[in-house]
Short mmCIF file of C-alpha atoms and ligand atoms in Angstrom, two decimals:
data_model
loop_
_atom_site.label_atom_id
_atom_site.label_comp_id
_atom_site.label_asym_id
_atom_site.label_seq_id
_atom_site.Cartn_x
_atom_site.Cartn_y
_atom_site.Cartn_z
CA MET S 16 80.44 -11.20 -171.61
CA GLN S 17 83.25 -9.77 -169.51
CA LYS S 18 82.88 -6.41 -171.28
CA LEU S 19 79.14 -6.36 -170.74
CA TRP S 20 79.60 -7.04 -167.02
CA ILE S 21 82.12 -4.18 -166.71
CA TYR S 22 79.77 -1.89 -168.65
CA GLN S 23 76.81 -2.75 -166.39
CA ARG S 24 78.90 -2.35 -163.29
CA PHE S 25 80.18 1.01 -164.53
CA ASN S 26 76.64 2.20 -165.25
CA ARG S 27 75.51 1.06 -161.86
CA ARG S 28 78.25 3.11 -160.22
CA ILE S 29 77.25 6.21 -162.19
CA PHE S 30 73.63 5.65 -161.22
CA LEU S 31 74.53 5.27 -157.52
CA ALA S 32 76.73 8.38 -157.69
CA LEU S 33 73.81 10.36 -159.17
CA VAL S 34 71.43 9.15 -156.47
CA PHE S 35 74.01 9.98 -153.81
CA SER S 36 74.45 13.49 -155.24
CA LEU S 37 70.72 14.08 -155.34
CA LEU S 38 70.33 13.00 -151.73
CA PHE S 39 73.22 14.89 -150.25
CA PHE S 40 73.69 17.94 -152.44
CA ARG S 41 70.17 18.88 -153.45
CA LYS S 42 68.99 22.41 -152.63
CA ARG S 43 67.10 22.67 -149.42
CA PRO S 44 63.74 24.44 -149.40
CA VAL S 45 64.99 26.75 -146.64
CA LEU S 46 68.43 28.30 -146.44
CA GLY S 47 69.84 25.91 -149.04
CA LYS S 48 71.89 24.48 -146.18
CA LEU S 49 73.41 21.02 -146.32
CA ASN S 50 71.47 19.01 -143.78
CA THR S 51 72.05 15.46 -142.67
CA THR S 52 69.34 14.97 -140.08
CA ARG S 53 68.30 11.38 -139.45
CA CYS S 54 65.80 9.74 -137.14
CA ASN S 55 67.60 7.57 -134.57
CA TRP S 56 64.58 6.06 -132.83
CA CYS S 57 60.93 6.67 -132.07
CA TRP S 58 58.21 5.52 -129.74
CA LEU S 59 54.41 5.63 -129.50
CA GLY S 60 52.02 6.71 -126.78
CA ALA S 61 48.75 8.41 -125.83
CA VAL S 62 46.77 6.08 -128.08
CA THR S 63 43.01 6.73 -128.29
CA ASN S 64 40.21 5.80 -130.69
CA ASN S 65 41.30 8.49 -133.19
CA SER S 66 44.77 9.69 -132.23
CA ILE S 67 48.29 8.74 -131.23
CA THR S 68 51.49 10.59 -130.33
CA ILE S 69 54.85 9.69 -131.83
CA LYS S 70 58.10 11.05 -130.45
CA ALA S 71 61.15 10.71 -132.69
CA LYS S 72 64.77 11.31 -131.74
CA LEU S 73 66.75 13.12 -134.42
CA SER S 74 70.47 12.95 -135.02
CA ASP S 75 70.79 16.70 -134.51
CA GLN S 76 68.79 19.71 -133.46
CA VAL S 77 66.36 21.07 -136.04
CA LYS S 78 64.94 24.59 -136.03
CA PRO S 79 61.18 24.97 -136.59
CA GLU S 80 61.73 26.81 -139.90
CA GLN S 81 63.76 23.82 -141.08
CA ASN S 82 61.04 21.36 -140.20
CA PHE S 83 61.41 18.69 -142.86
CA ILE S 84 60.55 16.01 -140.35
CA GLN S 85 57.39 14.10 -141.19
CA VAL S 86 55.48 10.95 -140.41
CA PHE S 87 54.02 9.10 -143.40
CA TYR S 88 51.18 6.78 -142.44
CA ASP S 89 48.46 4.68 -143.98
CA GLN S 90 46.47 1.51 -143.43
CA SER S 91 48.46 -0.01 -146.28
CA SER S 92 52.09 -1.03 -145.82
CA ASP S 93 52.91 0.76 -149.09
CA LEU S 94 54.33 4.04 -147.84
CA SER S 95 56.02 4.96 -151.09
CA PHE S 96 55.09 7.99 -153.20
CA LYS S 97 53.16 5.63 -155.51
CA ASN S 98 50.49 5.38 -152.83
CA GLN S 99 48.17 8.36 -153.41
CA ALA S 100 46.25 7.79 -150.17
CA ILE S 101 49.29 8.16 -147.95
CA LYS S 102 48.96 10.77 -145.19
CA GLN S 103 51.73 13.03 -143.95
CA VAL S 104 52.06 15.09 -140.80
CA LEU S 105 54.77 17.55 -139.80
CA ALA S 106 56.22 17.65 -136.32
CA SER S 107 53.97 19.73 -134.07
CA SER S 108 56.93 20.64 -131.88
CA LEU S 109 60.70 20.34 -131.89
CA ASP S 110 62.44 20.32 -128.50
CA ASP S 111 66.15 19.81 -128.62
CA GLN S 112 66.44 16.68 -130.82
CA ILE S 113 62.92 15.39 -130.19
CA ALA S 114 60.18 15.79 -132.81
CA THR S 115 56.62 15.30 -131.58
CA PHE S 116 53.90 14.19 -134.00
CA ASN S 117 50.21 14.22 -133.14
CA LEU S 118 48.20 12.04 -135.52
CA SER S 119 44.57 12.94 -134.93
CA ASP S 120 42.51 11.78 -137.91
CA LEU S 121 42.66 8.04 -137.33
CA LYS S 122 39.93 5.41 -137.51
CA GLU S 123 39.16 3.46 -134.35
CA ASP S 124 40.45 -0.07 -133.78
CA THR S 125 42.53 0.10 -136.96
CA ILE S 126 46.08 -0.97 -137.78
CA TYR S 127 48.29 1.70 -139.37
CA HIS S 128 51.75 1.49 -140.88
CA TYR S 129 54.10 4.42 -140.44
CA VAL S 130 57.62 5.65 -141.13
CA ILE S 131 59.51 8.78 -140.11
CA ILE S 132 60.92 10.86 -142.96
CA ALA S 133 63.74 13.04 -141.65
CA ASP S 134 65.28 15.27 -144.25
CA GLY S 135 64.63 12.80 -147.05
CA ARG S 136 65.76 9.78 -145.07
CA ARG S 137 63.33 7.10 -144.13
CA TYR S 138 63.19 5.45 -140.70
CA PRO S 139 63.21 2.53 -140.56
CA HIS S 140 65.32 2.13 -143.66
CA GLN S 141 63.36 -0.96 -144.68
CA GLY S 142 59.81 -2.03 -143.93
CA THR S 143 57.31 -0.09 -141.84
CA LEU S 144 56.45 0.34 -138.19
CA GLN S 145 52.92 -0.25 -136.95
CA PHE S 146 50.38 0.81 -134.41
CA LYS S 147 46.75 0.11 -133.74
CA THR S 148 44.12 2.51 -132.45
CA VAL S 149 41.57 1.41 -129.83
CA LYS S 150 37.88 1.85 -129.03
CA VAL S 151 36.81 4.21 -126.26
CA ASN S 152 33.64 4.31 -124.13
CA GLN S 153 32.11 1.26 -125.71
CA PRO S 154 32.43 -2.49 -125.13
CA TYR S 155 35.80 -3.57 -126.49
CA ASN S 156 37.91 -6.69 -126.09
CA PHE S 157 41.58 -5.84 -125.78
CA ALA S 158 44.73 -6.78 -123.93
CA ILE S 159 47.52 -4.94 -122.21
CA ALA S 160 50.99 -6.04 -121.16
CA CYS S 161 52.60 -4.57 -118.07
CA SER S 162 55.74 -4.74 -115.97
CA SER S 163 58.56 -2.61 -114.58
CA CYS S 164 62.22 -2.59 -113.60
CA ALA S 165 64.76 -3.13 -116.36
CA GLY S 166 68.27 -2.61 -115.10
CA GLY S 167 70.06 -5.40 -116.90
CA THR S 168 71.68 -7.72 -114.41
CA ILE S 169 74.54 -9.54 -116.09
CA SER S 170 76.58 -8.44 -113.12
CA GLN S 171 76.78 -5.36 -110.95
CA PHE S 172 79.84 -4.25 -112.90
CA SER S 173 79.09 -5.24 -116.48
CA SER S 174 75.60 -3.74 -116.65
CA LEU S 175 75.29 -0.13 -117.66
CA GLY S 176 71.89 0.05 -116.05
CA VAL S 177 69.90 -0.63 -119.24
CA SER S 178 68.43 -3.85 -120.57
CA ASN S 179 68.19 -5.64 -123.88
CA SER S 180 66.40 -8.64 -122.38
CA LYS S 181 64.63 -11.15 -124.61
CA VAL S 182 61.50 -10.52 -122.55
CA PHE S 183 60.87 -7.40 -124.67
CA ASP S 184 60.71 -9.61 -127.78
CA THR S 185 58.45 -12.03 -125.95
CA ILE S 186 55.99 -9.26 -125.10
CA ARG S 187 56.03 -7.83 -128.61
CA GLN S 188 55.26 -11.21 -130.11
CA TYR S 189 51.99 -11.27 -128.17
CA LYS S 190 50.78 -8.37 -130.28
CA TYR S 191 48.93 -10.67 -132.62
CA GLN S 192 49.30 -13.94 -130.78
CA ALA S 193 46.17 -16.01 -130.37
CA GLU S 194 45.89 -17.67 -127.00
CA ASN S 195 43.00 -19.99 -126.11
CA GLY S 196 41.38 -18.86 -129.33
CA GLN S 197 41.53 -15.27 -128.13
CA ALA S 198 43.67 -12.79 -130.05
CA ALA S 199 45.81 -10.95 -127.54
CA ASN S 200 45.55 -7.71 -129.56
CA LEU S 201 47.90 -5.78 -127.29
CA ALA S 202 46.54 -2.26 -127.10
CA LEU S 203 49.20 -1.01 -124.77
CA PHE S 204 52.33 -1.76 -122.82
CA ILE S 205 52.20 -0.22 -119.36
CA HIS S 206 55.66 0.40 -117.93
CA MET S 207 55.38 1.08 -114.21
CA GLY S 208 58.80 2.58 -113.70
CA ASP S 209 62.52 1.93 -113.48
CA LEU S 210 62.96 2.14 -117.23
CA HIS S 211 66.68 1.99 -116.41
CA TYR S 212 68.96 1.88 -113.36
CA ARG S 213 71.64 4.24 -114.58
CA ASN S 214 71.92 6.14 -111.34
CA ASP S 215 72.03 2.95 -109.30
CA LEU S 216 75.68 2.78 -110.34
CA PRO S 217 77.06 6.08 -108.99
CA PHE S 218 80.56 4.60 -108.65
CA LEU S 219 80.65 4.52 -112.46
CA GLY S 220 79.73 8.20 -112.54
CA LEU S 221 76.36 7.45 -114.16
CA LYS S 222 74.19 9.58 -111.87
CA GLU S 223 72.37 12.37 -113.70
CA ASN S 224 73.66 15.90 -113.16
CA ASP S 225 71.75 17.85 -115.78
CA LEU S 226 69.10 17.66 -118.50
CA ASP S 227 71.50 16.19 -121.04
CA ASP S 228 72.19 13.26 -118.70
CA TYR S 229 68.47 12.48 -118.58
CA ARG S 230 68.26 12.78 -122.38
CA HIS S 231 71.29 10.51 -122.74
CA ASN S 232 69.65 7.85 -120.56
CA TYR S 233 66.53 7.80 -122.75
CA ASP S 234 68.89 7.37 -125.70
CA LEU S 235 70.61 4.45 -124.05
CA VAL S 236 67.30 2.71 -123.35
CA MET S 237 66.12 3.25 -126.93
CA ASN S 238 69.44 2.04 -128.30
CA GLN S 239 68.57 -1.40 -126.92
CA PRO S 240 67.09 -3.11 -130.00
CA ARG S 241 64.55 -5.27 -128.19
CA GLN S 242 63.12 -2.38 -126.16
CA ARG S 243 63.07 -0.15 -129.21
CA ASN S 244 61.24 -2.76 -131.28
CA LEU S 245 58.58 -3.02 -128.61
CA TYR S 246 58.04 0.69 -128.04
CA GLN S 247 57.93 1.67 -131.71
CA ASN S 248 55.26 -0.93 -132.49
CA ILE S 249 53.06 -1.00 -129.38
CA PRO S 250 51.84 2.20 -127.71
CA LEU S 251 53.39 2.82 -124.33
CA ALA S 252 51.94 4.22 -121.12
CA TYR S 253 54.86 4.87 -118.80
CA ILE S 254 55.36 6.39 -115.39
CA TRP S 255 58.68 6.63 -113.63
CA ASP S 256 59.72 5.15 -110.31
CA ASP S 257 62.78 5.99 -108.25
CA HIS S 258 65.62 4.92 -110.57
CA ASP S 259 64.46 6.72 -113.71
CA TYR S 260 63.35 9.75 -111.67
CA GLY S 261 66.36 10.01 -109.38
CA THR S 262 68.45 7.83 -107.13
CA ASN S 263 67.39 4.74 -105.16
CA ASP S 264 64.28 5.51 -103.06
CA SER S 265 64.36 9.17 -104.14
CA ASP S 266 61.36 11.28 -103.12
CA GLY S 267 59.97 14.80 -103.42
CA SER S 268 63.13 16.29 -101.96
CA TYR S 269 65.23 15.07 -104.90
CA GLN S 270 67.12 18.09 -106.19
CA LEU S 271 66.87 17.25 -109.90
CA LYS S 272 63.14 16.52 -109.91
CA TYR S 273 62.21 19.48 -112.13
CA ILE S 274 64.84 18.45 -114.64
CA ALA S 275 63.55 14.86 -114.54
CA SER S 276 60.06 16.22 -115.24
CA GLN S 277 61.31 18.42 -118.09
CA ALA S 278 63.10 15.45 -119.68
CA TYR S 279 60.00 13.23 -119.32
CA ARG S 280 57.75 15.84 -120.94
CA GLU S 281 60.22 16.31 -123.77
CA GLN S 282 61.05 12.67 -124.46
CA VAL S 283 58.04 10.51 -123.52
CA PRO S 284 54.85 10.14 -125.61
CA CYS S 285 52.40 10.35 -122.70
CA TYR S 286 48.71 11.07 -122.15
CA PRO S 287 47.89 14.66 -121.12
CA LEU S 288 49.50 15.39 -117.75
CA ALA S 289 47.22 16.79 -115.07
CA GLU S 290 49.98 18.94 -113.59
CA THR S 291 52.05 21.52 -115.45
CA LEU S 292 55.77 21.94 -114.82
CA ASP S 293 56.19 25.02 -112.63
CA GLU S 294 59.06 25.11 -110.19
CA LEU S 295 57.79 28.23 -108.43
CA LYS S 296 54.52 26.46 -107.65
CA GLY S 297 56.26 23.18 -106.79
CA GLN S 298 54.51 21.38 -109.68
CA GLY S 299 55.71 18.88 -112.25
CA ALA S 300 54.43 15.42 -111.30
CA ILE S 301 53.47 13.13 -114.20
CA TYR S 302 50.13 11.57 -113.16
CA GLN S 303 47.73 10.98 -116.04
CA SER S 304 44.54 9.12 -116.97
CA PHE S 305 42.92 7.63 -120.05
CA VAL S 306 40.12 5.31 -121.11
CA ILE S 307 40.30 2.25 -123.38
CA GLY S 308 37.08 0.38 -124.07
CA ARG S 309 35.12 0.76 -120.84
CA VAL S 310 38.22 0.71 -118.63
CA ARG S 311 39.56 3.90 -116.97
CA PHE S 312 43.29 3.85 -116.26
CA LEU S 313 44.77 6.12 -113.59
CA MET S 314 48.54 6.32 -113.40
CA THR S 315 49.92 8.05 -110.30
CA ASP S 316 53.38 9.44 -109.65
CA SER S 317 54.91 7.93 -106.49
CA ARG S 318 57.98 10.14 -106.41
CA PHE S 319 57.56 13.80 -107.27
CA HIS S 320 55.46 14.81 -104.24
CA GLN S 321 56.50 12.06 -101.84
CA ASP S 322 57.32 13.42 -98.38
CA PRO S 323 60.68 12.24 -97.02
CA ILE S 324 60.02 9.24 -94.81
CA ASP S 325 60.17 10.04 -91.12
CA ILE S 326 59.24 6.97 -89.14
CA GLU S 327 60.23 8.25 -85.72
CA ASN S 328 57.87 11.21 -85.71
CA ASN S 329 55.09 9.26 -87.45
CA LEU S 330 53.81 12.40 -89.14
CA ASP S 331 50.84 12.48 -91.48
CA GLN S 332 53.07 12.07 -94.48
CA SER S 333 51.94 11.92 -98.07
CA LEU S 334 53.16 9.78 -100.93
CA LEU S 335 50.96 11.48 -103.53
CA GLY S 336 50.86 15.08 -102.33
CA ASN S 337 47.61 16.97 -101.79
CA ALA S 338 46.97 17.97 -105.41
CA GLN S 339 47.54 14.48 -106.79
CA ARG S 340 45.48 12.85 -104.05
CA GLU S 341 42.57 15.20 -104.82
CA TRP S 342 42.97 14.37 -108.51
CA LEU S 343 42.94 10.64 -107.69
CA PHE S 344 39.78 11.02 -105.60
CA GLU S 345 38.10 12.97 -108.40
CA GLN S 346 39.10 10.38 -110.99
CA LEU S 347 37.85 7.50 -108.83
CA LYS S 348 34.51 9.30 -108.41
CA ILE S 349 34.24 10.02 -112.15
CA GLY S 350 34.92 6.34 -112.80
CA LYS S 351 32.15 5.38 -110.38
CA GLN S 352 29.68 7.78 -112.07
CA GLN S 353 30.59 6.40 -115.48
CA GLN S 354 30.08 2.87 -114.20
CA GLN S 355 26.62 3.83 -112.98
CA ASN S 356 25.61 4.97 -116.47
CA ASN S 357 27.40 1.96 -118.01
CA ARG S 358 29.87 3.97 -120.07
CA GLU S 359 32.63 2.36 -118.03
CA GLY S 360 32.90 -0.95 -116.21
CA LEU S 361 36.24 -0.86 -114.39
CA THR S 362 38.97 1.45 -113.07
CA ILE S 363 42.60 0.37 -113.04
CA TRP S 364 44.95 2.24 -110.73
CA VAL S 365 48.56 1.98 -111.87
CA ASN S 366 50.52 2.67 -108.69
CA SER S 367 54.22 1.93 -108.92
CA ILE S 368 55.00 0.76 -105.38
CA PRO S 369 53.44 -2.02 -103.23
CA TRP S 370 50.12 -1.16 -101.58
CA ILE S 371 49.92 -4.20 -99.33
CA ALA S 372 52.65 -4.03 -96.70
CA ASP S 373 52.61 -4.11 -92.91
CA GLN S 374 54.57 -1.95 -90.53
CA ASN S 375 57.35 -4.49 -90.16
CA ASP S 376 58.13 -4.46 -93.88
CA ALA S 377 61.66 -3.22 -94.60
CA SER S 378 60.75 -1.65 -97.95
CA ASN S 379 59.61 1.92 -98.58
CA SER S 380 56.10 0.92 -99.57
CA TRP S 381 52.63 2.29 -98.78
CA HIS S 382 52.81 1.26 -95.08
CA LYS S 383 55.16 4.23 -94.60
CA PHE S 384 52.20 6.40 -95.61
CA ALA S 385 49.58 4.58 -93.58
CA GLN S 386 47.40 7.65 -92.91
CA GLU S 387 47.14 8.47 -96.59
CA ARG S 388 46.45 4.82 -97.45
CA ASN S 389 43.66 4.87 -94.87
CA LYS S 390 42.16 8.05 -96.41
CA ILE S 391 42.10 6.42 -99.84
CA ALA S 392 40.57 3.18 -98.54
CA ASN S 393 37.94 5.23 -96.67
CA LEU S 394 37.05 7.07 -99.88
CA LEU S 395 36.59 3.74 -101.68
CA LYS S 396 34.44 2.39 -98.88
CA GLU S 397 32.29 5.53 -98.50
CA ASN S 398 31.64 5.79 -102.25
CA ASN S 399 31.18 2.05 -102.71
CA ILE S 400 33.91 2.00 -105.36
CA ASP S 401 34.09 -1.73 -105.96
CA LYS S 402 35.17 -2.03 -109.61
CA LEU S 403 38.82 -1.26 -109.05
CA LEU S 404 42.01 -3.18 -109.77
CA MET S 405 45.55 -2.09 -108.92
CA LEU S 406 48.70 -2.75 -110.93
CA SER S 407 52.04 -2.28 -109.19
CA GLY S 408 55.71 -2.91 -109.84
CA ASP S 409 58.82 -1.97 -107.82
CA ALA S 410 59.03 -5.36 -106.07
CA HIS S 411 60.80 -7.67 -108.51
CA MET S 412 58.25 -10.44 -108.29
CA LEU S 413 54.83 -11.68 -109.44
CA ALA S 414 51.87 -11.82 -107.05
CA ILE S 415 48.10 -11.47 -106.86
CA ASP S 416 45.98 -10.46 -103.95
CA ASP S 417 42.33 -10.91 -104.90
CA GLY S 418 41.11 -8.42 -102.31
CA THR S 419 38.39 -10.74 -101.02
CA GLU S 420 39.98 -12.04 -97.85
CA SER S 421 40.03 -8.81 -95.95
CA THR S 422 43.01 -9.60 -93.82
CA ALA S 423 46.00 -7.66 -95.09
CA ASN S 424 44.46 -5.69 -97.94
CA SER S 425 41.80 -3.84 -95.96
CA TYR S 426 42.85 -0.41 -94.89
CA ALA S 427 39.61 1.55 -94.33
CA THR S 428 38.70 2.58 -90.79
CA GLY S 429 36.75 -0.33 -89.31
CA GLY S 430 37.84 -2.62 -92.19
CA GLY S 431 37.04 -2.78 -95.88
CA GLY S 432 38.23 -0.57 -98.73
CA SER S 433 39.98 -3.53 -100.31
CA PHE S 434 40.38 -4.37 -104.00
CA PRO S 435 42.45 -6.78 -106.11
CA VAL S 436 46.15 -6.01 -106.40
CA ILE S 437 48.50 -7.36 -109.05
CA GLN S 438 52.26 -7.07 -108.56
CA VAL S 439 54.25 -7.46 -111.79
CA ALA S 440 58.03 -7.21 -112.17
CA SER S 441 60.86 -7.46 -113.01
CA LEU S 442 61.57 -7.17 -116.68
CA ASP S 443 65.29 -7.52 -116.09
CA SER S 444 66.44 -6.78 -112.56
CA ARG S 445 67.51 -8.94 -109.65
CA ALA S 446 64.73 -10.80 -107.86
CA SER S 447 63.37 -9.13 -104.74
CA TYR S 448 60.42 -9.46 -102.40
CA LYS S 449 58.44 -6.57 -100.94
CA GLY S 450 55.13 -6.08 -99.20
CA GLY S 451 52.49 -8.71 -98.66
CA PRO S 452 51.27 -11.12 -97.57
CA TYR S 453 49.50 -11.82 -100.87
CA ASN S 454 46.55 -14.22 -100.74
CA GLY S 455 46.85 -15.38 -104.37
CA LYS S 456 49.02 -18.44 -103.80
CA LYS S 457 46.03 -20.53 -104.90
CA TYR S 458 46.30 -19.02 -108.37
CA MET S 459 49.84 -20.27 -108.96
CA ILE S 460 49.80 -22.86 -111.71
CA ASN S 461 53.40 -24.04 -111.55
CA SER S 462 54.24 -25.47 -108.14
CA THR S 463 57.90 -26.11 -109.05
CA VAL S 464 58.75 -22.40 -109.22
CA LYS S 465 60.30 -20.93 -106.08
CA SER S 466 57.82 -18.73 -104.27
CA SER S 467 57.53 -17.00 -100.94
CA ASN S 468 54.43 -15.77 -99.14
CA GLY S 469 52.30 -15.76 -102.30
CA ALA S 470 54.92 -14.10 -104.52
CA ILE S 471 57.33 -15.33 -107.19
CA PRO S 472 60.52 -13.27 -107.26
CA GLY S 473 62.41 -13.17 -110.57
CA LYS S 474 63.18 -11.46 -113.83
CA GLY S 475 61.95 -11.84 -117.40
CA GLN S 476 58.54 -11.36 -115.75
CA TRP S 477 55.51 -9.49 -117.01
CA GLY S 478 51.73 -9.53 -117.01
CA LEU S 479 49.21 -10.11 -119.78
CA LEU S 480 45.70 -8.86 -119.01
CA ASN S 481 42.90 -9.73 -121.42
CA PHE S 482 39.75 -7.62 -121.05
CA ILE S 483 36.58 -9.31 -122.28
CA ASP S 484 33.63 -6.93 -122.17
CA ASP S 485 30.05 -7.89 -123.08
CA GLY S 486 28.78 -4.38 -122.31
CA LYS S 487 27.55 -5.33 -118.84
CA LYS S 488 30.38 -7.18 -117.20
CA ILE S 489 34.13 -7.06 -117.78
CA GLU S 490 36.23 -10.15 -117.32
CA VAL S 491 39.93 -9.58 -116.73
CA ARG S 492 41.94 -12.68 -117.52
CA VAL S 493 45.25 -12.18 -115.76
CA GLU S 494 48.33 -14.20 -116.71
CA LEU S 495 51.52 -13.38 -114.84
CA LYS S 496 54.41 -14.77 -116.83
CA ARG S 497 58.11 -15.47 -116.82
CA ARG S 498 58.91 -15.10 -120.51
CA GLU S 499 56.32 -17.33 -122.28
CA ASN S 500 55.42 -19.40 -119.20
CA THR S 501 52.37 -18.48 -117.18
CA LEU S 502 53.10 -18.86 -113.47
CA ILE S 503 50.02 -17.25 -111.93
CA GLN S 504 46.60 -17.15 -113.55
CA HIS S 505 43.26 -15.81 -112.41
CA THR S 506 40.16 -14.25 -113.96
CA PHE S 507 38.48 -11.34 -112.21
CA VAL S 508 34.87 -10.57 -113.10
CA PHE S 509 33.44 -7.06 -112.58
CA ASN S 510 29.67 -6.76 -112.98
FE1 LIG E 10 62.79 -1.60 -109.61
#
């Protein structure tokens, strides 16, 4: 018996040695060079009815002629070579250590399994990752999760400006969670900025100085297991705010803004960007739009074109910049036209910083750009754009303003131009209060939680929005949560 065991063990070692040799010393198709490229992490974005973008971070730089980097994908979880139906796609581009994959032959509203194969190595090592496509320009029931601000707040000195909060697990678990008999079916996680707070800690020398610093910060975020697990299994739609773009309250004068834009374009799986990166033309903002079901999403960039705030001179300053404001106006009008022919039923404006704020507010919110806010509200009023909902972060709190009591949220000339506003943060940053007042105190469902002026400051906070569309009207069931607990709840109906 002893001899047999030794024999088996010996054979097993030979077998493992052979496998090892095959993996590490086999001839490469190109150059015959020993290559040890691995995938370190990946994330998903730009999901549509038939396509998705995957960005994968490799352990080292790969030249295009050495492109052995592939995604294997299928509706089945069997992604082995035994599965004849398995599909493979090569990286469409390789920038530094980022491989970009565009999967464009997908079925709508369908779950796919995928793995990254980098130079013979599979990522993840065990199991598969998943994504689900959506429906576009037709009635579709789906949900999104949203929030912002994830600095990690164990203490000012022990945090490295990134978060591995349990809230990321909480959100991911809603992917297939049935609530009130309604499958959440998370189509998307919308991150409204402050993916990290690395440069909030300049005394630790964490402020970005060059492109590699920006790349390193994306690495640090994706090295947090709970964030990584979320982003590689649920498509992301992400725009930056001040801390992941530059320093606290940074604006269009920030000296590294073109590098921030270059890093974003390289690292983030995003929807097509309306503006190209061109330093000579002063371009590089990251605003983008997309449609899921009959809902148009507009995500604006609050930082790249923001004029430096100059209260004393009260100039006609812009937060969006002329080009982005014109784009926003055009998108709002397209949304209205689509609503008139019933192809769409709602527009959601993802705007990172608080819209509702009066002149006495200490924060750098939209009241510092009152003329531009008035122009936008006038456009809404003049074009009767009434199926609009705003999502905002920045303030580390939960709040709803339903837009019906035209007191604070009414910025058109002569009144009006109001719409519902939802403030959702923070994932994992110290509680703060900005803007307001918010008239949604009546929608709070837990009176024991500390609140102020219609808002609930805190962390571990996020929003779940369920869209129920019968083809004529869209109901948006909003649940603003701290971890699993719903603290504010309201259903908006757009018909
Ligand atoms: Fe923040």
